[in-house]
Structures are given as C-alpha cells and as structure tokens.
mmCIF file with all atom_site columns, C-alpha atoms in Angstrom:
data_model
loop_
_atom_site.group_PDB
_atom_site.id
_atom_site.type_symbol
_atom_site.label_atom_id
_atom_site.label_alt_id
_atom_site.label_comp_id
_atom_site.label_asym_id
_atom_site.label_entity_id
_atom_site.label_seq_id
_atom_site.pdbx_PDB_ins_code
_atom_site.Cartn_x
_atom_site.Cartn_y
_atom_site.Cartn_z
_atom_site.occupancy
_atom_site.B_iso_or_equiv
_atom_site.pdbx_formal_charge
_atom_site.auth_seq_id
_atom_site.auth_comp_id
_atom_site.auth_asym_id
_atom_site.auth_atom_id
_atom_site.pdbx_PDB_model_num
ATOM 1   C CA . MET A 1 1   ? 16.585  7.911   -28.901 1.00 0.00 ? 1410 MET A CA 1
ATOM 2   C CA . PRO A 1 2   ? 16.197  7.447   -25.128 1.00 0.00 ? 1411 PRO A CA 1
ATOM 3   C CA . SER A 1 3   ? 13.557  5.265   -23.930 1.00 0.00 ? 1412 SER A CA 1
ATOM 4   C CA . LYS A 1 4   ? 10.487  6.688   -22.284 1.00 0.00 ? 1413 LYS A CA 1
ATOM 5   C CA . PRO A 1 5   ? 10.814  6.336   -18.322 1.00 0.00 ? 1414 PRO A CA 1
ATOM 6   C CA . SER A 1 6   ? 8.470   3.697   -16.767 1.00 0.00 ? 1415 SER A CA 1
ATOM 7   C CA . VAL A 1 7   ? 5.519   5.028   -15.040 1.00 0.00 ? 1416 VAL A CA 1
ATOM 8   C CA . LEU A 1 8   ? 4.223   3.351   -11.874 1.00 0.00 ? 1417 LEU A CA 1
ATOM 9   C CA . ARG A 1 9   ? 0.485   2.579   -11.884 1.00 0.00 ? 1418 ARG A CA 1
ATOM 10  C CA . ILE A 1 10  ? -0.756  2.839   -8.330  1.00 0.00 ? 1419 ILE A CA 1
ATOM 11  C CA . LEU A 1 11  ? -4.196  1.860   -7.027  1.00 0.00 ? 1420 LEU A CA 1
ATOM 12  C CA . ILE A 1 12  ? -5.343  3.277   -3.496  1.00 0.00 ? 1421 ILE A CA 1
ATOM 13  C CA . VAL A 1 13  ? -7.785  1.749   -1.066  1.00 0.00 ? 1422 VAL A CA 1
ATOM 14  C CA . GLU A 1 14  ? -8.722  4.381   1.682   1.00 0.00 ? 1423 GLU A CA 1
ATOM 15  C CA . ASP A 1 15  ? -12.074 5.268   2.802   1.00 0.00 ? 1424 ASP A CA 1
ATOM 16  C CA . ASN A 1 16  ? -11.224 8.611   3.880   1.00 0.00 ? 1425 ASN A CA 1
ATOM 17  C CA . PRO A 1 17  ? -11.933 10.965  1.054   1.00 0.00 ? 1426 PRO A CA 1
ATOM 18  C CA . ALA A 1 18  ? -9.713  13.878  2.174   1.00 0.00 ? 1427 ALA A CA 1
ATOM 19  C CA . TYR A 1 19  ? -6.714  11.742  2.676   1.00 0.00 ? 1428 TYR A CA 1
ATOM 20  C CA . ARG A 1 20  ? -7.249  9.814   -0.554  1.00 0.00 ? 1429 ARG A CA 1
ATOM 21  C CA . ASP A 1 21  ? -7.387  13.021  -2.347  1.00 0.00 ? 1430 ASP A CA 1
ATOM 22  C CA . VAL A 1 22  ? -4.122  14.205  -0.746  1.00 0.00 ? 1431 VAL A CA 1
ATOM 23  C CA . ILE A 1 23  ? -2.346  11.114  -1.821  1.00 0.00 ? 1432 ILE A CA 1
ATOM 24  C CA . ALA A 1 24  ? -3.864  11.312  -5.182  1.00 0.00 ? 1433 ALA A CA 1
ATOM 25  C CA . LEU A 1 25  ? -2.457  14.752  -5.792  1.00 0.00 ? 1434 LEU A CA 1
ATOM 26  C CA . ALA A 1 26  ? 1.062   13.853  -4.391  1.00 0.00 ? 1435 ALA A CA 1
ATOM 27  C CA . LEU A 1 27  ? 1.103   10.838  -6.615  1.00 0.00 ? 1436 LEU A CA 1
ATOM 28  C CA . ASN A 1 28  ? 0.057   12.536  -9.802  1.00 0.00 ? 1437 ASN A CA 1
ATOM 29  C CA . ASP A 1 29  ? 2.609   15.269  -9.042  1.00 0.00 ? 1438 ASP A CA 1
ATOM 30  C CA . GLN A 1 30  ? 5.242   12.487  -9.380  1.00 0.00 ? 1439 GLN A CA 1
ATOM 31  C CA . PRO A 1 31  ? 6.586   12.093  -13.067 1.00 0.00 ? 1440 PRO A CA 1
ATOM 32  C CA . ASP A 1 32  ? 7.188   8.487   -12.670 1.00 0.00 ? 1441 ASP A CA 1
ATOM 33  C CA . MET A 1 33  ? 3.846   7.663   -10.949 1.00 0.00 ? 1442 MET A CA 1
ATOM 34  C CA . THR A 1 34  ? 0.168   7.705   -11.925 1.00 0.00 ? 1443 THR A CA 1
ATOM 35  C CA . LEU A 1 35  ? -2.960  6.849   -10.040 1.00 0.00 ? 1444 LEU A CA 1
ATOM 36  C CA . THR A 1 36  ? -5.111  4.363   -11.837 1.00 0.00 ? 1445 THR A CA 1
ATOM 37  C CA . GLY A 1 37  ? -7.529  3.915   -9.175  1.00 0.00 ? 1446 GLY A CA 1
ATOM 38  C CA . ALA A 1 38  ? -8.949  5.339   -5.620  1.00 0.00 ? 1447 ALA A CA 1
ATOM 39  C CA . PHE A 1 39  ? -11.425 3.397   -3.988  1.00 0.00 ? 1448 PHE A CA 1
ATOM 40  C CA . GLY A 1 40  ? -13.272 3.535   -0.478  1.00 0.00 ? 1449 GLY A CA 1
ATOM 41  C CA . THR A 1 41  ? -13.900 -0.201  -0.032  1.00 0.00 ? 1450 THR A CA 1
ATOM 42  C CA . ILE A 1 42  ? -11.994 -3.181  -0.836  1.00 0.00 ? 1451 ILE A CA 1
ATOM 43  C CA . GLU A 1 43  ? -14.964 -4.707  -2.671  1.00 0.00 ? 1452 GLU A CA 1
ATOM 44  C CA . ILE A 1 44  ? -15.318 -2.097  -5.220  1.00 0.00 ? 1453 ILE A CA 1
ATOM 45  C CA . ALA A 1 45  ? -11.369 -2.151  -5.705  1.00 0.00 ? 1454 ALA A CA 1
ATOM 46  C CA . LEU A 1 46  ? -11.459 -5.989  -6.248  1.00 0.00 ? 1455 LEU A CA 1
ATOM 47  C CA . ARG A 1 47  ? -14.228 -5.583  -8.758  1.00 0.00 ? 1456 ARG A CA 1
ATOM 48  C CA . ASP A 1 48  ? -12.319 -3.131  -10.745 1.00 0.00 ? 1457 ASP A CA 1
ATOM 49  C CA . LEU A 1 49  ? -9.108  -5.163  -10.550 1.00 0.00 ? 1458 LEU A CA 1
ATOM 50  C CA . GLU A 1 50  ? -10.852 -8.227  -11.794 1.00 0.00 ? 1459 GLU A CA 1
ATOM 51  C CA . ALA A 1 51  ? -12.035 -6.230  -14.741 1.00 0.00 ? 1460 ALA A CA 1
ATOM 52  C CA . THR A 1 52  ? -8.525  -4.825  -15.595 1.00 0.00 ? 1461 THR A CA 1
ATOM 53  C CA . PRO A 1 53  ? -6.304  -6.583  -18.035 1.00 0.00 ? 1462 PRO A CA 1
ATOM 54  C CA . ALA A 1 54  ? -3.154  -8.057  -16.418 1.00 0.00 ? 1463 ALA A CA 1
ATOM 55  C CA . ALA A 1 55  ? -0.909  -5.673  -18.530 1.00 0.00 ? 1464 ALA A CA 1
ATOM 56  C CA . ASP A 1 56  ? -2.911  -2.788  -17.157 1.00 0.00 ? 1465 ASP A CA 1
ATOM 57  C CA . GLN A 1 57  ? -2.988  -3.862  -13.322 1.00 0.00 ? 1466 GLN A CA 1
ATOM 58  C CA . PRO A 1 58  ? -1.355  -1.416  -10.975 1.00 0.00 ? 1467 PRO A CA 1
ATOM 59  C CA . GLU A 1 59  ? 2.310   -2.077  -9.919  1.00 0.00 ? 1468 GLU A CA 1
ATOM 60  C CA . ILE A 1 60  ? 1.697   -0.914  -6.445  1.00 0.00 ? 1469 ILE A CA 1
ATOM 61  C CA . ILE A 1 61  ? -1.627  -1.079  -4.249  1.00 0.00 ? 1470 ILE A CA 1
ATOM 62  C CA . LEU A 1 62  ? -1.753  1.364   -1.218  1.00 0.00 ? 1471 LEU A CA 1
ATOM 63  C CA . LEU A 1 63  ? -3.987  -0.282  1.347   1.00 0.00 ? 1472 LEU A CA 1
ATOM 64  C CA . ASP A 1 64  ? -5.693  1.210   4.373   1.00 0.00 ? 1473 ASP A CA 1
ATOM 65  C CA . LEU A 1 65  ? -6.477  -1.606  7.019   1.00 0.00 ? 1474 LEU A CA 1
ATOM 66  C CA . ARG A 1 66  ? -9.493  -0.075  8.755   1.00 0.00 ? 1475 ARG A CA 1
ATOM 67  C CA . LEU A 1 67  ? -12.081 -0.001  5.887   1.00 0.00 ? 1476 LEU A CA 1
ATOM 68  C CA . PRO A 1 68  ? -15.915 -0.501  5.929   1.00 0.00 ? 1477 PRO A CA 1
ATOM 69  C CA . GLY A 1 69  ? -16.976 -3.958  4.794   1.00 0.00 ? 1478 GLY A CA 1
ATOM 70  C CA . MET A 1 70  ? -13.971 -6.197  4.270   1.00 0.00 ? 1479 MET A CA 1
ATOM 71  C CA . ASN A 1 71  ? -11.114 -5.000  6.249   1.00 0.00 ? 1480 ASN A CA 1
ATOM 72  C CA . GLY A 1 72  ? -7.349  -4.582  4.541   1.00 0.00 ? 1481 GLY A CA 1
ATOM 73  C CA . LEU A 1 73  ? -5.939  -7.337  6.402   1.00 0.00 ? 1482 LEU A CA 1
ATOM 74  C CA . GLU A 1 74  ? -8.703  -9.804  4.992   1.00 0.00 ? 1483 GLU A CA 1
ATOM 75  C CA . ALA A 1 75  ? -8.158  -8.370  1.717   1.00 0.00 ? 1484 ALA A CA 1
ATOM 76  C CA . ILE A 1 76  ? -4.620  -9.034  1.280   1.00 0.00 ? 1485 ILE A CA 1
ATOM 77  C CA . PRO A 1 77  ? -4.809  -12.520 -0.059  1.00 0.00 ? 1486 PRO A CA 1
ATOM 78  C CA . ARG A 1 78  ? -7.533  -11.565 -2.213  1.00 0.00 ? 1487 ARG A CA 1
ATOM 79  C CA . LEU A 1 79  ? -5.506  -8.796  -3.839  1.00 0.00 ? 1488 LEU A CA 1
ATOM 80  C CA . HIS A 1 80  ? -2.705  -11.199 -4.399  1.00 0.00 ? 1489 HIS A CA 1
ATOM 81  C CA . ALA A 1 81  ? -4.891  -13.565 -6.013  1.00 0.00 ? 1490 ALA A CA 1
ATOM 82  C CA . VAL A 1 82  ? -6.478  -10.922 -8.273  1.00 0.00 ? 1491 VAL A CA 1
ATOM 83  C CA . ALA A 1 83  ? -3.366  -8.933  -8.981  1.00 0.00 ? 1492 ALA A CA 1
ATOM 84  C CA . PRO A 1 84  ? -0.475  -11.140 -8.200  1.00 0.00 ? 1493 PRO A CA 1
ATOM 85  C CA . ALA A 1 85  ? 2.362   -8.804  -9.768  1.00 0.00 ? 1494 ALA A CA 1
ATOM 86  C CA . ALA A 1 86  ? 1.219   -5.764  -7.450  1.00 0.00 ? 1495 ALA A CA 1
ATOM 87  C CA . GLY A 1 87  ? 3.399   -4.855  -4.535  1.00 0.00 ? 1496 GLY A CA 1
ATOM 88  C CA . ILE A 1 88  ? 0.895   -4.071  -1.785  1.00 0.00 ? 1497 ILE A CA 1
ATOM 89  C CA . ILE A 1 89  ? 1.854   -1.319  0.730   1.00 0.00 ? 1498 ILE A CA 1
ATOM 90  C CA . VAL A 1 90  ? -0.210  -1.013  4.031   1.00 0.00 ? 1499 VAL A CA 1
ATOM 91  C CA . LEU A 1 91  ? -0.710  2.716   4.645   1.00 0.00 ? 1500 LEU A CA 1
ATOM 92  C CA . SER A 1 92  ? -2.469  2.716   8.017   1.00 0.00 ? 1501 SER A CA 1
ATOM 93  C CA . GLN A 1 93  ? -2.781  4.408   11.378  1.00 0.00 ? 1502 GLN A CA 1
ATOM 94  C CA . SER A 1 94  ? -2.474  1.142   12.978  1.00 0.00 ? 1503 SER A CA 1
ATOM 95  C CA . ASP A 1 95  ? 0.934   0.246   14.478  1.00 0.00 ? 1504 ASP A CA 1
ATOM 96  C CA . ASN A 1 96  ? -0.813  -2.527  16.558  1.00 0.00 ? 1505 ASN A CA 1
ATOM 97  C CA . PRO A 1 97  ? 1.852   -5.329  16.539  1.00 0.00 ? 1506 PRO A CA 1
ATOM 98  C CA . ALA A 1 98  ? -0.707  -7.942  15.623  1.00 0.00 ? 1507 ALA A CA 1
ATOM 99  C CA . ASP A 1 99  ? -1.735  -5.999  12.492  1.00 0.00 ? 1508 ASP A CA 1
ATOM 100 C CA . ILE A 1 100 ? 1.909   -5.481  11.443  1.00 0.00 ? 1509 ILE A CA 1
ATOM 101 C CA . VAL A 1 101 ? 2.722   -9.246  11.844  1.00 0.00 ? 1510 VAL A CA 1
ATOM 102 C CA . GLN A 1 102 ? -0.583  -10.330 10.170  1.00 0.00 ? 1511 GLN A CA 1
ATOM 103 C CA . ALA A 1 103 ? 0.230   -7.880  7.256   1.00 0.00 ? 1512 ALA A CA 1
ATOM 104 C CA . ILE A 1 104 ? 3.658   -8.938  6.618   1.00 0.00 ? 1513 ILE A CA 1
ATOM 105 C CA . THR A 1 105 ? 3.020   -12.601 6.992   1.00 0.00 ? 1514 THR A CA 1
ATOM 106 C CA . ALA A 1 106 ? 0.167   -12.220 4.297   1.00 0.00 ? 1515 ALA A CA 1
ATOM 107 C CA . GLY A 1 107 ? 2.919   -10.907 2.102   1.00 0.00 ? 1516 GLY A CA 1
ATOM 108 C CA . VAL A 1 108 ? 2.736   -6.955  1.997   1.00 0.00 ? 1517 VAL A CA 1
ATOM 109 C CA . GLY A 1 109 ? 5.830   -5.289  0.547   1.00 0.00 ? 1518 GLY A CA 1
ATOM 110 C CA . GLY A 1 110 ? 5.622   -2.343  2.875   1.00 0.00 ? 1519 GLY A CA 1
ATOM 111 C CA . TYR A 1 111 ? 4.035   -1.064  5.896   1.00 0.00 ? 1520 TYR A CA 1
ATOM 112 C CA . LEU A 1 112 ? 3.830   2.759   6.480   1.00 0.00 ? 1521 LEU A CA 1
ATOM 113 C CA . LEU A 1 113 ? 1.741   4.706   9.060   1.00 0.00 ? 1522 LEU A CA 1
ATOM 114 C CA . LYS A 1 114 ? -0.431  7.461   7.746   1.00 0.00 ? 1523 LYS A CA 1
ATOM 115 C CA . GLU A 1 115 ? 1.958   10.005  9.640   1.00 0.00 ? 1524 GLU A CA 1
ATOM 116 C CA . ALA A 1 116 ? 4.413   9.382   6.892   1.00 0.00 ? 1525 ALA A CA 1
ATOM 117 C CA . THR A 1 117 ? 5.563   12.435  4.823   1.00 0.00 ? 1526 THR A CA 1
ATOM 118 C CA . LEU A 1 118 ? 4.534   12.352  1.207   1.00 0.00 ? 1527 LEU A CA 1
ATOM 119 C CA . GLN A 1 119 ? 8.176   11.789  0.367   1.00 0.00 ? 1528 GLN A CA 1
ATOM 120 C CA . GLU A 1 120 ? 8.405   8.804   2.611   1.00 0.00 ? 1529 GLU A CA 1
ATOM 121 C CA . ILE A 1 121 ? 5.462   7.290   0.871   1.00 0.00 ? 1530 ILE A CA 1
ATOM 122 C CA . THR A 1 122 ? 6.489   7.966   -2.719  1.00 0.00 ? 1531 THR A CA 1
ATOM 123 C CA . ASP A 1 123 ? 10.121  6.606   -1.610  1.00 0.00 ? 1532 ASP A CA 1
ATOM 124 C CA . GLY A 1 124 ? 8.334   3.596   -0.482  1.00 0.00 ? 1533 GLY A CA 1
ATOM 125 C CA . ILE A 1 125 ? 6.347   3.043   -3.576  1.00 0.00 ? 1534 ILE A CA 1
ATOM 126 C CA . ARG A 1 126 ? 9.542   3.165   -5.598  1.00 0.00 ? 1535 ARG A CA 1
ATOM 127 C CA . THR A 1 127 ? 11.423  0.967   -3.320  1.00 0.00 ? 1536 THR A CA 1
ATOM 128 C CA . VAL A 1 128 ? 8.730   -1.751  -3.274  1.00 0.00 ? 1537 VAL A CA 1
ATOM 129 C CA . ALA A 1 129 ? 8.265   -1.450  -6.972  1.00 0.00 ? 1538 ALA A CA 1
ATOM 130 C CA . ALA A 1 130 ? 11.941  -2.174  -7.318  1.00 0.00 ? 1539 ALA A CA 1
ATOM 131 C CA . GLY A 1 131 ? 11.525  -5.136  -5.326  1.00 0.00 ? 1540 GLY A CA 1
ATOM 132 C CA . GLY A 1 132 ? 12.578  -3.985  -2.027  1.00 0.00 ? 1541 GLY A CA 1
ATOM 133 C CA . GLY A 1 133 ? 10.710  -3.459  1.115   1.00 0.00 ? 1542 GLY A CA 1
ATOM 134 C CA . SER A 1 134 ? 9.459   -0.360  2.824   1.00 0.00 ? 1543 SER A CA 1
ATOM 135 C CA . LEU A 1 135 ? 8.682   -0.081  6.595   1.00 0.00 ? 1544 LEU A CA 1
ATOM 136 C CA . ASP A 1 136 ? 7.958   2.848   8.963   1.00 0.00 ? 1545 ASP A CA 1
ATOM 137 C CA . SER A 1 137 ? 10.935  3.227   11.301  1.00 0.00 ? 1546 SER A CA 1
ATOM 138 C CA . ASN A 1 138 ? 8.795   2.356   14.400  1.00 0.00 ? 1547 ASN A CA 1
ATOM 139 C CA . VAL A 1 139 ? 7.470   -0.837  12.454  1.00 0.00 ? 1548 VAL A CA 1
ATOM 140 C CA . ALA A 1 140 ? 11.066  -1.784  11.624  1.00 0.00 ? 1549 ALA A CA 1
ATOM 141 C CA . ARG A 1 141 ? 12.092  -1.249  15.347  1.00 0.00 ? 1550 ARG A CA 1
ATOM 142 C CA . PHE A 1 142 ? 9.235   -3.465  16.403  1.00 0.00 ? 1551 PHE A CA 1
ATOM 143 C CA . ILE A 1 143 ? 10.233  -6.162  13.981  1.00 0.00 ? 1552 ILE A CA 1
ATOM 144 C CA . LEU A 1 144 ? 13.861  -6.078  14.910  1.00 0.00 ? 1553 LEU A CA 1
ATOM 145 C CA . ASP A 1 145 ? 13.020  -6.225  18.733  1.00 0.00 ? 1554 ASP A CA 1
ATOM 146 C CA . ALA A 1 146 ? 10.616  -9.118  18.009  1.00 0.00 ? 1555 ALA A CA 1
ATOM 147 C CA . VAL A 1 147 ? 13.249  -11.204 16.024  1.00 0.00 ? 1556 VAL A CA 1
ATOM 148 C CA . GLN A 1 148 ? 16.106  -10.380 18.369  1.00 0.00 ? 1557 GLN A CA 1
ATOM 149 C CA . HIS A 1 149 ? 13.947  -11.596 21.324  1.00 0.00 ? 1558 HIS A CA 1
ATOM 150 C CA . GLN A 1 150 ? 13.291  -14.660 19.575  1.00 0.00 ? 1559 GLN A CA 1
ATOM 151 C CA . ILE A 1 151 ? 16.966  -15.720 19.238  1.00 0.00 ? 1560 ILE A CA 1
#
C-alpha cells in the first residue's frame, strides 16, 4: 500500500489581505501544501505558534518584512525560537541590500520578492522544505556580487 504523500504545513504573515488571500488560494490548490494560518501581524502569529503543539507547527513560514507593529526582520529570531523546525521564507517587496543581508544573517531559508510568480513561490517552498535555499534571481545576483567583491 503506497504511503500518503506528505503535506507541507504553511503559515503566512502578511498584512495585505488581498495578497494574503491570493497566496492562500494558490497554496491550498497545491496537493502537497496546506495553509495552517494566515496573519496580518507578527504578534498574532507568534501567539498562535506558541499555542500550537510542536508536531502541528508549520514546516514553512512565509514572512513579509513591512508589517504593523513588529517588523519581519525583528521577528525572525523570535519565529526561530517558537518554531525551530520551520523554514522561513521572506516574501517582500523590499530588495534593499540591508534587508536582504539582515534576513539571511538571521537565518531565513529563502528570500523572494512579491513580484515572484505563484509557481516560483510554491517551488521555493518545496526547495526550502527539502533543506535547500530559495532566492529571487535579483537577490541572488546581489549576493554573488557582494561575495565576489569581498574576495
């Protein structure tokens, strides 16, 4: 008897309800993904994660950076503390080099821009869930240039 395919549990923290809804629809349309939570602020997401048993926590957290209250960059270490097994993918409009460096230094598994296609987002989720990294091509170019100029 074949084993049931694993379904990735995903949580999104995004303050734009329309964008959050589009992502939710796209994720729930994937046979190997389910949205376990969608929040407009980090504070509410953290309360939910703290109340969620470890076995039910998400494998992936999609995180916007510009949020009301605590911003996404401040939240990364807190998310790691509350959901240590979850991979965090920044999903932001910001291609600011300082944001990219701070997010990567804080330990995110991916950095995608909101202009990414739904296919790029779902591919990025699968990649990070499998232990890889996912970067927007412009973000990757910035990192390559920065590293090459340090040598």
